[in-house]
CSV table of C-alpha atoms in Angstrom, one decimal:
chain,number,residue,atom,x,y,z
A,87,MET,CA,0.2,44.8,-12.3
A,88,ASN,CA,1.0,47.6,-15.0
A,89,ARG,CA,3.7,47.8,-17.5
A,90,SER,CA,4.6,49.6,-20.6
A,91,ALA,CA,4.8,48.3,-24.1
A,92,GLY,CA,8.6,49.1,-24.3
A,93,ARG,CA,9.5,47.8,-20.6
A,94,ARG,CA,12.9,46.4,-20.3
A,95,LEU,CA,13.6,42.5,-19.8
A,96,THR,CA,15.8,41.7,-17.0
A,97,ALA,CA,19.4,40.4,-17.6
A,98,ALA,CA,18.3,36.8,-16.7
A,99,ALA,CA,15.4,37.1,-19.2
A,100,LEU,CA,17.8,38.3,-22.1
A,101,THR,CA,20.0,35.5,-21.2
A,102,VAL,CA,17.3,32.9,-22.2
A,103,VAL,CA,16.5,34.9,-25.4
A,104,ALA,CA,20.3,34.9,-26.4
A,105,VAL,CA,20.2,31.2,-25.6
A,106,THR,CA,16.9,30.1,-27.3
A,107,ALA,CA,17.1,32.4,-30.3
A,108,GLY,CA,17.0,30.5,-33.6
A,109,ALA,CA,14.8,27.8,-32.7
A,110,THR,CA,12.0,26.7,-35.2
A,111,ALA,CA,8.5,27.1,-34.3
A,112,CYS,CA,5.7,24.6,-34.9
A,113,SER,CA,2.1,25.7,-35.2
A,114,SER,CA,-1.3,24.3,-35.2
A,115,GLY,CA,-2.8,27.8,-35.6
A,116,GLU,CA,-3.6,29.6,-38.8
A,117,GLY,CA,-0.5,30.2,-40.6
A,118,GLY,CA,1.8,29.9,-37.5
A,119,ASP,CA,0.8,33.8,-36.9
A,120,SER,CA,2.0,34.1,-33.2
A,121,SER,CA,0.3,37.7,-32.7
A,122,LYS,CA,-2.9,38.3,-30.9
A,123,ALA,CA,-6.0,38.3,-32.8
A,124,ALA,CA,-7.5,41.9,-32.9
A,125,ASP,CA,-10.8,40.3,-32.4
A,126,SER,CA,-11.5,40.7,-28.6
A,127,GLY,CA,-13.6,37.5,-28.9
A,128,THR,CA,-10.6,35.5,-29.8
A,129,TYR,CA,-8.1,34.5,-27.1
A,130,THR,CA,-4.7,33.2,-27.9
A,131,ILE,CA,-3.0,30.3,-26.4
A,132,TRP,CA,0.5,29.3,-26.8
A,133,ASP,CA,1.6,25.6,-25.8
A,134,PRO,CA,4.7,23.5,-26.0
A,135,TYR,CA,3.0,20.5,-27.5
A,136,PRO,CA,3.8,20.7,-31.4
A,137,GLN,CA,3.2,16.9,-31.3
A,138,PHE,CA,-0.6,17.5,-31.0
A,139,ASP,CA,-2.0,18.8,-34.4
A,140,LYS,CA,-5.6,20.4,-35.0
A,141,GLY,CA,-7.3,17.2,-35.0
A,142,SER,CA,-5.9,15.9,-31.5
A,143,ALA,CA,-7.7,15.6,-28.3
A,144,TRP,CA,-5.7,18.4,-26.9
A,145,ALA,CA,-6.7,20.9,-29.8
A,146,LYS,CA,-10.4,19.7,-29.3
A,147,LEU,CA,-10.0,20.5,-25.7
A,148,LEU,CA,-8.7,23.8,-26.2
A,149,ASP,CA,-11.7,24.6,-28.4
A,150,ASP,CA,-14.2,23.1,-26.3
A,151,CYS,CA,-12.9,25.5,-23.1
A,152,GLY,CA,-13.3,28.4,-25.4
A,153,THR,CA,-16.8,27.8,-26.3
A,154,LYS,CA,-17.4,27.1,-22.5
A,155,ALA,CA,-15.9,30.6,-22.1
A,156,GLY,CA,-17.8,32.2,-25.1
A,157,VAL,CA,-14.7,32.9,-27.2
A,158,LYS,CA,-12.6,31.6,-29.7
A,159,VAL,CA,-9.4,30.1,-29.1
A,160,LYS,CA,-6.4,30.6,-31.6
A,161,ARG,CA,-3.7,28.1,-30.4
A,162,THR,CA,-0.1,28.3,-31.4
A,163,ALA,CA,2.3,25.4,-30.6
A,164,PHE,CA,5.9,25.7,-30.2
A,165,ASP,CA,9.1,24.0,-29.3
A,166,THR,CA,10.0,24.4,-25.5
A,167,SER,CA,13.1,26.5,-25.9
A,168,ASP,CA,11.4,28.6,-28.8
A,169,LEU,CA,8.4,29.3,-26.6
A,170,THR,CA,10.4,31.0,-23.7
A,171,ASN,CA,12.1,33.3,-26.3
A,172,LYS,CA,8.8,34.4,-27.9
A,173,ALA,CA,7.0,34.7,-24.5
A,174,LEU,CA,9.9,37.2,-23.7
A,175,LEU,CA,9.9,39.1,-26.9
A,176,ALA,CA,6.2,39.3,-27.1
A,177,ALA,CA,5.9,40.8,-23.5
A,178,GLN,CA,8.6,43.2,-24.7
A,179,GLN,CA,6.2,44.2,-27.5
A,180,ASP,CA,3.2,44.4,-25.3
A,181,ASN,CA,1.8,41.4,-27.2
A,182,SER,CA,1.7,38.3,-25.2
A,183,ALA,CA,-0.8,35.5,-25.6
A,184,ASP,CA,-3.6,35.4,-23.2
A,185,VAL,CA,-2.8,31.8,-21.8
A,186,LEU,CA,0.7,30.5,-21.7
A,187,ILE,CA,1.8,27.0,-21.2
A,188,VAL,CA,5.4,26.8,-19.8
A,189,ASP,CA,8.1,24.2,-18.5
A,190,ASN,CA,8.1,24.6,-15.0
A,191,PRO,CA,11.6,26.0,-14.4
A,192,ILE,CA,10.7,28.8,-16.7
A,193,VAL,CA,8.2,30.3,-14.8
A,194,SER,CA,10.6,32.0,-12.3
A,195,THR,CA,12.5,33.7,-15.4
A,196,LEU,CA,9.2,34.8,-16.8
A,197,ALA,CA,8.0,36.1,-13.5
A,198,GLU,CA,11.2,37.9,-12.7
A,199,ALA,CA,10.8,39.8,-16.4
A,200,GLY,CA,7.3,40.8,-15.3
A,201,VAL,CA,5.8,38.8,-18.1
A,202,LEU,CA,3.3,36.9,-15.8
A,203,THR,CA,0.3,37.8,-13.6
A,204,THR,CA,-0.1,36.4,-10.2
A,205,THR,CA,-3.0,34.3,-8.9
A,206,ASP,CA,-3.9,37.3,-6.8
A,207,ASP,CA,-4.1,39.2,-10.3
A,208,ASN,CA,-5.9,36.8,-12.4
A,209,LYS,CA,-7.9,35.1,-9.4
A,210,LEU,CA,-7.1,31.5,-10.4
A,211,ASP,CA,-8.0,29.0,-7.5
A,212,THR,CA,-5.0,26.8,-7.0
A,213,SER,CA,-6.2,25.5,-3.4
A,214,ALA,CA,-6.4,21.8,-4.8
A,215,VAL,CA,-2.8,21.8,-6.2
A,216,ASP,CA,-0.5,19.7,-3.9
A,217,PRO,CA,1.8,22.5,-2.5
A,218,ASN,CA,5.1,20.7,-3.4
A,219,LEU,CA,4.0,21.1,-7.2
A,220,LEU,CA,2.7,24.5,-6.8
A,221,ALA,CA,6.0,25.5,-5.4
A,222,ALA,CA,7.6,25.2,-8.6
A,223,GLY,CA,5.5,28.3,-10.0
A,224,GLN,CA,6.0,30.4,-6.9
A,225,ALA,CA,8.6,33.3,-6.2
A,226,GLY,CA,8.9,35.9,-3.9
A,227,GLY,CA,6.0,34.6,-2.0
A,228,LYS,CA,3.7,34.8,-5.0
A,229,THR,CA,2.0,32.2,-7.4
A,230,TYR,CA,2.2,32.5,-11.2
A,231,GLY,CA,0.0,29.8,-12.5
A,232,THR,CA,-1.0,26.3,-11.8
A,233,PRO,CA,0.7,22.9,-13.1
A,234,ILE,CA,-1.2,21.0,-15.7
A,235,GLY,CA,0.5,17.8,-14.6
A,236,ALA,CA,4.0,16.4,-13.5
A,237,ASN,CA,6.6,13.8,-14.4
A,238,THR,CA,9.4,12.9,-12.3
A,239,LEU,CA,12.0,10.4,-11.9
A,240,ALA,CA,11.9,6.8,-10.4
A,241,LEU,CA,13.8,3.5,-10.4
A,242,TYR,CA,12.5,0.8,-12.9
A,243,TYR,CA,13.6,-2.7,-12.3
A,244,ASN,CA,13.9,-5.7,-14.3
A,245,GLN,CA,12.3,-8.5,-12.2
A,246,ALA,CA,14.1,-11.4,-13.9
A,247,VAL,CA,17.2,-10.0,-13.4
A,248,LEU,CA,16.8,-9.5,-9.9
A,249,LYS,CA,15.2,-12.9,-9.5
A,250,LYS,CA,18.5,-14.6,-10.9
A,251,ALA,CA,20.5,-12.5,-8.2
A,252,GLY,CA,18.5,-13.4,-5.3
A,253,VAL,CA,17.0,-9.9,-4.6
A,254,ASP,CA,13.7,-9.3,-3.1
A,255,ILE,CA,12.7,-5.8,-4.2
A,256,ALA,CA,11.1,-5.4,-0.8
A,257,SER,CA,14.6,-5.4,0.7
A,258,VAL,CA,15.5,-2.1,-1.2
A,259,LYS,CA,14.7,0.7,1.3
A,260,ASP,CA,17.5,2.9,1.4
A,261,TRP,CA,21.1,3.5,-0.2
A,262,LYS,CA,22.8,0.6,1.7
A,263,THR,CA,20.2,-2.1,0.8
A,264,LEU,CA,20.0,-0.7,-3.0
A,265,THR,CA,24.0,-0.8,-2.9
A,266,ALA,CA,23.6,-4.3,-1.5
A,267,ALA,CA,21.2,-5.4,-4.2
A,268,LEU,CA,23.7,-4.2,-6.9
A,269,GLU,CA,26.3,-6.0,-5.5
A,270,LYS,CA,24.4,-9.4,-5.4
A,271,VAL,CA,23.5,-8.3,-9.1
A,272,ASP,CA,27.2,-8.3,-10.1
A,273,LYS,CA,28.1,-11.4,-8.3
A,274,ALA,CA,25.3,-13.0,-10.3
A,275,GLY,CA,26.9,-11.9,-13.6
A,276,GLU,CA,24.3,-9.3,-14.5
A,277,LYS,CA,24.5,-5.6,-14.7
A,278,GLY,CA,23.7,-3.0,-12.0
A,279,ILE,CA,22.1,0.2,-12.7
A,280,THR,CA,22.0,2.9,-15.5
A,281,PHE,CA,21.2,6.4,-15.5
A,282,SER,CA,22.3,9.8,-17.2
A,283,ALA,CA,25.0,11.8,-15.7
A,284,ILE,CA,25.6,13.7,-18.9
A,285,GLY,CA,27.2,17.3,-18.6
A,286,THR,CA,23.8,19.0,-19.2
A,287,GLU,CA,20.6,19.7,-17.3
A,288,GLU,CA,19.5,16.0,-17.7
A,289,GLY,CA,22.5,15.0,-15.6
A,290,SER,CA,21.5,17.4,-12.8
A,291,PHE,CA,17.8,16.3,-13.3
A,292,GLN,CA,19.1,12.8,-12.6
A,293,PHE,CA,21.3,13.7,-9.8
A,294,LEU,CA,18.7,15.9,-7.7
A,295,PRO,CA,17.1,12.6,-6.2
A,296,TRP,CA,20.5,11.5,-4.7
A,297,LEU,CA,21.3,15.1,-3.7
A,298,TRP,CA,18.0,15.7,-1.9
A,299,GLY,CA,18.0,12.2,-0.9
A,300,SER,CA,21.2,12.8,1.4
A,301,GLY,CA,19.6,15.6,3.0
A,302,ALA,CA,21.6,18.2,0.9
A,303,GLN,CA,20.3,21.5,-0.5
A,304,LEU,CA,21.1,23.2,-3.8
A,305,THR,CA,22.6,26.1,-2.1
A,306,GLU,CA,25.4,24.1,-0.1
A,307,LEU,CA,26.8,21.9,-2.9
A,308,ALA,CA,29.9,21.3,-1.0
A,309,SER,CA,28.0,20.0,2.2
A,310,ALA,CA,28.9,16.6,3.4
A,311,GLU,CA,25.7,15.2,2.2
A,312,ALA,CA,26.1,16.4,-1.1
A,313,VAL,CA,29.6,14.8,-1.0
A,314,SER,CA,27.9,11.3,0.0
A,315,ALA,CA,25.4,11.5,-2.8
A,316,LEU,CA,28.1,11.9,-5.4
A,317,SER,CA,30.4,9.5,-3.7
A,318,LEU,CA,27.6,7.1,-4.0
A,319,TRP,CA,27.4,7.4,-7.8
A,320,ASN,CA,31.2,7.3,-8.3
A,321,ASP,CA,31.7,4.1,-6.0
A,322,TRP,CA,29.1,2.6,-8.2
A,323,LEU,CA,31.3,3.2,-11.3
A,324,LYS,CA,34.4,2.0,-9.5
A,325,LYS,CA,32.7,-1.4,-8.3
A,326,GLY,CA,31.1,-1.8,-11.9
A,327,TYR,CA,27.6,-1.6,-10.7
A,328,ALA,CA,27.1,1.1,-13.3
A,329,PRO,CA,28.6,1.4,-16.5
A,330,ASN,CA,31.2,4.1,-17.5
A,331,SER,CA,28.7,5.1,-20.3
A,332,VAL,CA,26.2,7.0,-17.7
A,333,ILE,CA,29.0,10.1,-18.2
A,334,ASN,CA,28.0,10.5,-21.8
A,335,ASN,CA,24.3,8.9,-21.3
A,336,THR,CA,21.2,11.0,-22.1
A,337,GLN,CA,18.0,9.9,-20.4
A,338,THR,CA,17.1,8.3,-23.6
A,339,THR,CA,20.6,6.4,-24.2
A,340,SER,CA,20.1,5.4,-20.4
A,341,TRP,CA,16.7,4.0,-21.3
A,342,GLN,CA,17.9,2.0,-24.2
A,343,GLU,CA,20.6,0.3,-22.0
A,344,PHE,CA,17.9,-0.7,-19.5
A,345,ALA,CA,15.5,-1.8,-22.7
A,346,SER,CA,18.2,-4.2,-23.6
A,347,GLY,CA,17.1,-6.3,-20.6
A,348,ASP,CA,20.5,-6.5,-19.3
A,349,TYR,CA,20.4,-4.1,-16.3
A,350,ALA,CA,18.6,-4.5,-12.7
A,351,PHE,CA,17.7,-1.0,-12.5
A,352,ALA,CA,17.3,2.3,-14.3
A,353,GLU,CA,16.7,5.8,-13.0
A,354,ASN,CA,14.2,7.1,-15.4
A,355,GLY,CA,10.9,9.1,-15.7
A,356,THR,CA,7.2,8.7,-16.2
A,357,TRP,CA,7.3,9.3,-19.9
A,358,GLN,CA,9.1,5.9,-20.4
A,359,LEU,CA,5.8,4.0,-19.2
A,360,ALA,CA,4.7,3.2,-22.8
A,361,ASN,CA,8.4,2.1,-23.8
A,362,ALA,CA,8.5,-0.1,-20.6
A,363,GLU,CA,5.3,-1.8,-21.5
A,364,LYS,CA,7.1,-2.6,-25.0
A,365,ALA,CA,10.3,-3.8,-23.5
A,366,GLY,CA,9.5,-7.3,-23.6
A,367,PHE,CA,10.2,-8.2,-19.9
A,368,ASP,CA,8.4,-7.9,-16.4
A,369,TYR,CA,9.3,-4.7,-14.8
A,370,GLY,CA,8.5,-2.7,-11.6
A,371,VAL,CA,8.9,0.8,-10.4
A,372,ILE,CA,9.9,2.1,-7.0
A,373,PRO,CA,10.6,5.6,-6.0
A,374,VAL,CA,14.2,6.7,-5.5
A,375,PRO,CA,15.2,5.7,-2.0
A,376,GLY,CA,16.5,8.3,0.5
A,377,ALA,CA,19.9,7.7,2.0
A,378,LYS,CA,18.4,6.4,5.4
A,379,GLY,CA,15.2,5.3,3.9
A,380,GLY,CA,12.0,6.8,2.8
A,381,ASN,CA,11.2,8.4,-0.7
A,382,ALA,CA,13.9,11.1,-1.8
A,383,ALA,CA,12.6,14.2,-3.5
A,384,ALA,CA,12.9,13.9,-7.2
A,385,PRO,CA,12.7,16.9,-9.4
A,386,THR,CA,9.2,17.7,-11.1
A,387,GLY,CA,9.1,18.0,-14.8
A,388,GLY,CA,5.7,19.4,-16.4
A,389,GLU,CA,4.3,22.5,-17.4
A,390,PHE,CA,2.6,25.4,-15.8
A,391,VAL,CA,-0.4,27.1,-17.1
A,392,THR,CA,0.0,30.8,-16.8
A,393,VAL,CA,-1.5,34.1,-17.6
A,394,PRO,CA,0.8,36.8,-19.0
A,395,VAL,CA,0.3,40.4,-18.1
A,396,GLN,CA,-2.1,42.3,-20.4
A,397,GLY,CA,-2.6,46.1,-21.1
A,398,GLU,CA,-6.3,45.4,-21.2
A,399,THR,CA,-6.8,43.9,-17.8
A,400,ASP,CA,-10.4,42.8,-18.3
A,401,ARG,CA,-9.1,40.0,-20.5
A,402,TYR,CA,-7.9,38.2,-17.4
A,403,ALA,CA,-11.4,36.8,-16.2
A,404,THR,CA,-11.8,35.0,-19.5
A,405,SER,CA,-8.3,33.9,-19.4
A,406,GLN,CA,-9.1,32.3,-15.9
A,407,LYS,CA,-12.1,30.6,-17.3
A,408,LEU,CA,-9.9,29.0,-19.9
A,409,VAL,CA,-7.2,27.9,-17.4
A,410,SER,CA,-9.7,26.4,-14.9
A,411,CYS,CA,-11.3,24.6,-17.9
A,412,LEU,CA,-7.8,23.2,-18.9
A,413,THR,CA,-6.8,22.1,-15.2
A,414,SER,CA,-9.8,20.8,-13.6
A,415,GLY,CA,-12.1,17.7,-13.5
A,416,GLN,CA,-12.1,15.2,-16.3
A,417,ASN,CA,-10.4,17.6,-18.5
A,418,LEU,CA,-7.3,17.2,-16.5
A,419,LEU,CA,-7.4,13.6,-16.1
A,420,ASP,CA,-7.8,13.2,-20.0
A,421,THR,CA,-4.9,15.6,-20.4
A,422,ASP,CA,-2.4,13.9,-18.0
A,423,THR,CA,-3.3,10.7,-19.5
A,424,THR,CA,-2.4,11.7,-22.8
A,425,LEU,CA,0.8,13.5,-21.6
A,426,SER,CA,1.8,10.6,-19.6
A,427,TYR,CA,2.0,13.0,-16.6
A,428,VAL,CA,0.7,12.6,-12.7
A,429,ALA,CA,-2.1,15.0,-11.9
A,430,PRO,CA,-1.2,17.9,-9.7
A,431,THR,CA,-4.5,17.1,-7.4
A,432,GLY,CA,-5.2,14.3,-5.2
A,433,GLU,CA,-8.6,13.8,-6.4
A,434,VAL,CA,-7.3,13.2,-9.9
A,435,GLN,CA,-4.3,11.2,-8.8
A,436,ASP,CA,-6.8,8.8,-7.1
A,437,LYS,CA,-8.7,8.4,-10.4
A,438,GLN,CA,-5.6,7.7,-12.1
A,439,VAL,CA,-4.5,5.1,-9.9
A,440,ALA,CA,-8.0,3.7,-9.9
A,441,ASP,CA,-7.7,3.4,-13.7
A,442,ASP,CA,-4.1,2.1,-13.7
A,443,ALA,CA,-2.8,0.5,-10.4
A,444,LYS,CA,0.9,0.5,-11.9
A,445,LEU,CA,0.6,4.5,-11.8
A,446,LYS,CA,0.9,4.2,-7.9
A,447,PRO,CA,4.5,4.3,-7.6
A,448,TRP,CA,4.7,7.2,-9.8
A,449,VAL,CA,2.0,8.9,-7.7
A,450,ASP,CA,4.1,8.2,-4.5
A,451,ALA,CA,7.2,9.6,-6.3
A,452,VAL,CA,5.3,12.9,-7.3
A,453,LYS,CA,4.0,13.4,-3.8
A,454,ALA,CA,7.6,13.4,-2.6
A,455,ALA,CA,9.1,15.5,-5.5
A,456,LYS,CA,10.2,19.0,-5.7
A,457,GLY,CA,10.5,21.7,-8.1
A,458,ARG,CA,13.9,22.9,-9.2
A,459,THR,CA,13.4,26.4,-8.4
A,460,SER,CA,11.6,25.8,-5.2
A,461,ASP,CA,13.0,27.2,-2.1
A,462,ASP,CA,12.8,30.7,-3.8
A,463,LEU,CA,15.8,29.7,-6.0
A,464,GLY,CA,14.0,31.3,-9.2
A,465,THR,CA,16.7,32.2,-11.6
A,466,LYS,CA,19.5,31.3,-9.4
A,467,TYR,CA,18.9,27.6,-10.4
A,468,PRO,CA,20.5,27.5,-13.9
A,469,LYS,CA,23.9,28.6,-12.6
A,470,ILE,CA,23.9,26.3,-9.6
A,471,SER,CA,22.9,23.3,-12.1
A,472,GLU,CA,25.5,24.0,-14.5
A,473,GLN,CA,28.2,23.9,-11.8
A,474,MET,CA,26.4,20.7,-10.3
A,475,TRP,CA,26.6,18.7,-13.4
A,476,LYS,CA,30.1,19.7,-14.1
A,477,ALA,CA,31.1,18.7,-10.7
A,478,VAL,CA,29.5,15.1,-11.3
A,479,GLN,CA,31.4,14.9,-14.6
A,480,SER,CA,34.6,15.5,-13.0
A,481,ALA,CA,34.2,13.1,-10.2
A,482,LEU,CA,32.7,10.2,-12.5
A,483,SER,CA,35.6,10.9,-15.0
A,484,GLY,CA,38.1,10.6,-12.1
A,485,SER,CA,39.5,14.0,-12.6
A,486,LYS,CA,38.7,15.0,-9.3
A,487,SER,CA,37.3,13.5,-5.8
A,488,PRO,CA,33.8,14.0,-5.1
A,489,LYS,CA,34.5,16.6,-2.4
A,490,ASP,CA,37.0,18.6,-4.3
A,491,ALA,CA,34.4,18.8,-7.5
A,492,LEU,CA,31.7,20.0,-5.4
A,493,THR,CA,33.9,22.4,-3.4
A,494,ALA,CA,35.0,24.0,-6.7
A,495,ALA,CA,31.2,23.9,-7.9
A,496,GLN,CA,30.2,25.8,-4.7
A,497,SER,CA,32.9,28.3,-5.3
A,498,ALA,CA,32.0,28.9,-8.8
A,499,VAL,CA,28.3,29.6,-7.7
A,500,LYS,CA,29.3,32.1,-5.0
């Protein structure tokens, strides 16, 4: 895979540059210098974890992997949006990092721009990774890295609220039984379910389990199945099972509502586990149910570890060693524990559950999860997502029926 230093970026890539320009970077490297070190024995790693400083376990792991590979690691940490921008600009200048860790929906943008090598190029072994998680880093039949871990969505529930309402959580198996549970909760004078339906990617992220759980596809937003998913949310608001605040709720404010102890259910993510332990009430977790039962596919969050294209292709062998070190064995377990992620391999997932049984429903949810750019959507996803969250907003605010809102969304996408 060859390219020139002055290679033009694609229109999709330039759009990301325009959107993300102006963000502020944080660095744990020397002076925040993002350029590749001239010393060929130094390999640069860029990551989206500015919360971890030089003394963190994460930074020490990077150094240890460098030592094992016989090189020095120069790490720079950026905010997620700024990292994407920096990666695209660095590629244009033929100055990419040796290893790049990015949010999984961005992989397709970087791949389309020609920024990333494939696993055929860099010889990275991804055979142990769960296929549904690996799919988030695939486009055009090629794989562009490996997941370092995944988070996703599920339903938290308040055991005290359900007990007061006479709801057995084991009875919640599909949309009909979930709605029946919410009806019981409402009749008991308690609050039902909270989630985020805000007009941003967060709103799309939270709607996706219901869209996919209905059997709908992102390419057919106006399908009867998709309409049934939006109608479900819409009916919950009309009946008072969900508060009107969901229209403006972020995932953080939605969690704050649940943490008050007043709600029976909340749709939220793996990242809230520590907060759940501090909430002061007994809680549980179940995967989001599908319309007719089973676990709905929820979208995957989390990052991919990738190897950008280099003018000096002989660097790939060492980069591959670094990536393999970061994403295998005990290192992967330690990293995913630190990040509150579910591991991308069955072997490490089993170890996580053995260490903490409360992770079992999250492992189940991740096994059923799906990448937002999967199904070869790639860079088409952001446009679809924007129209989808607009449709959700239109329906829940009452300005359009679910059917009309999704029909308009599908027309806008096309």
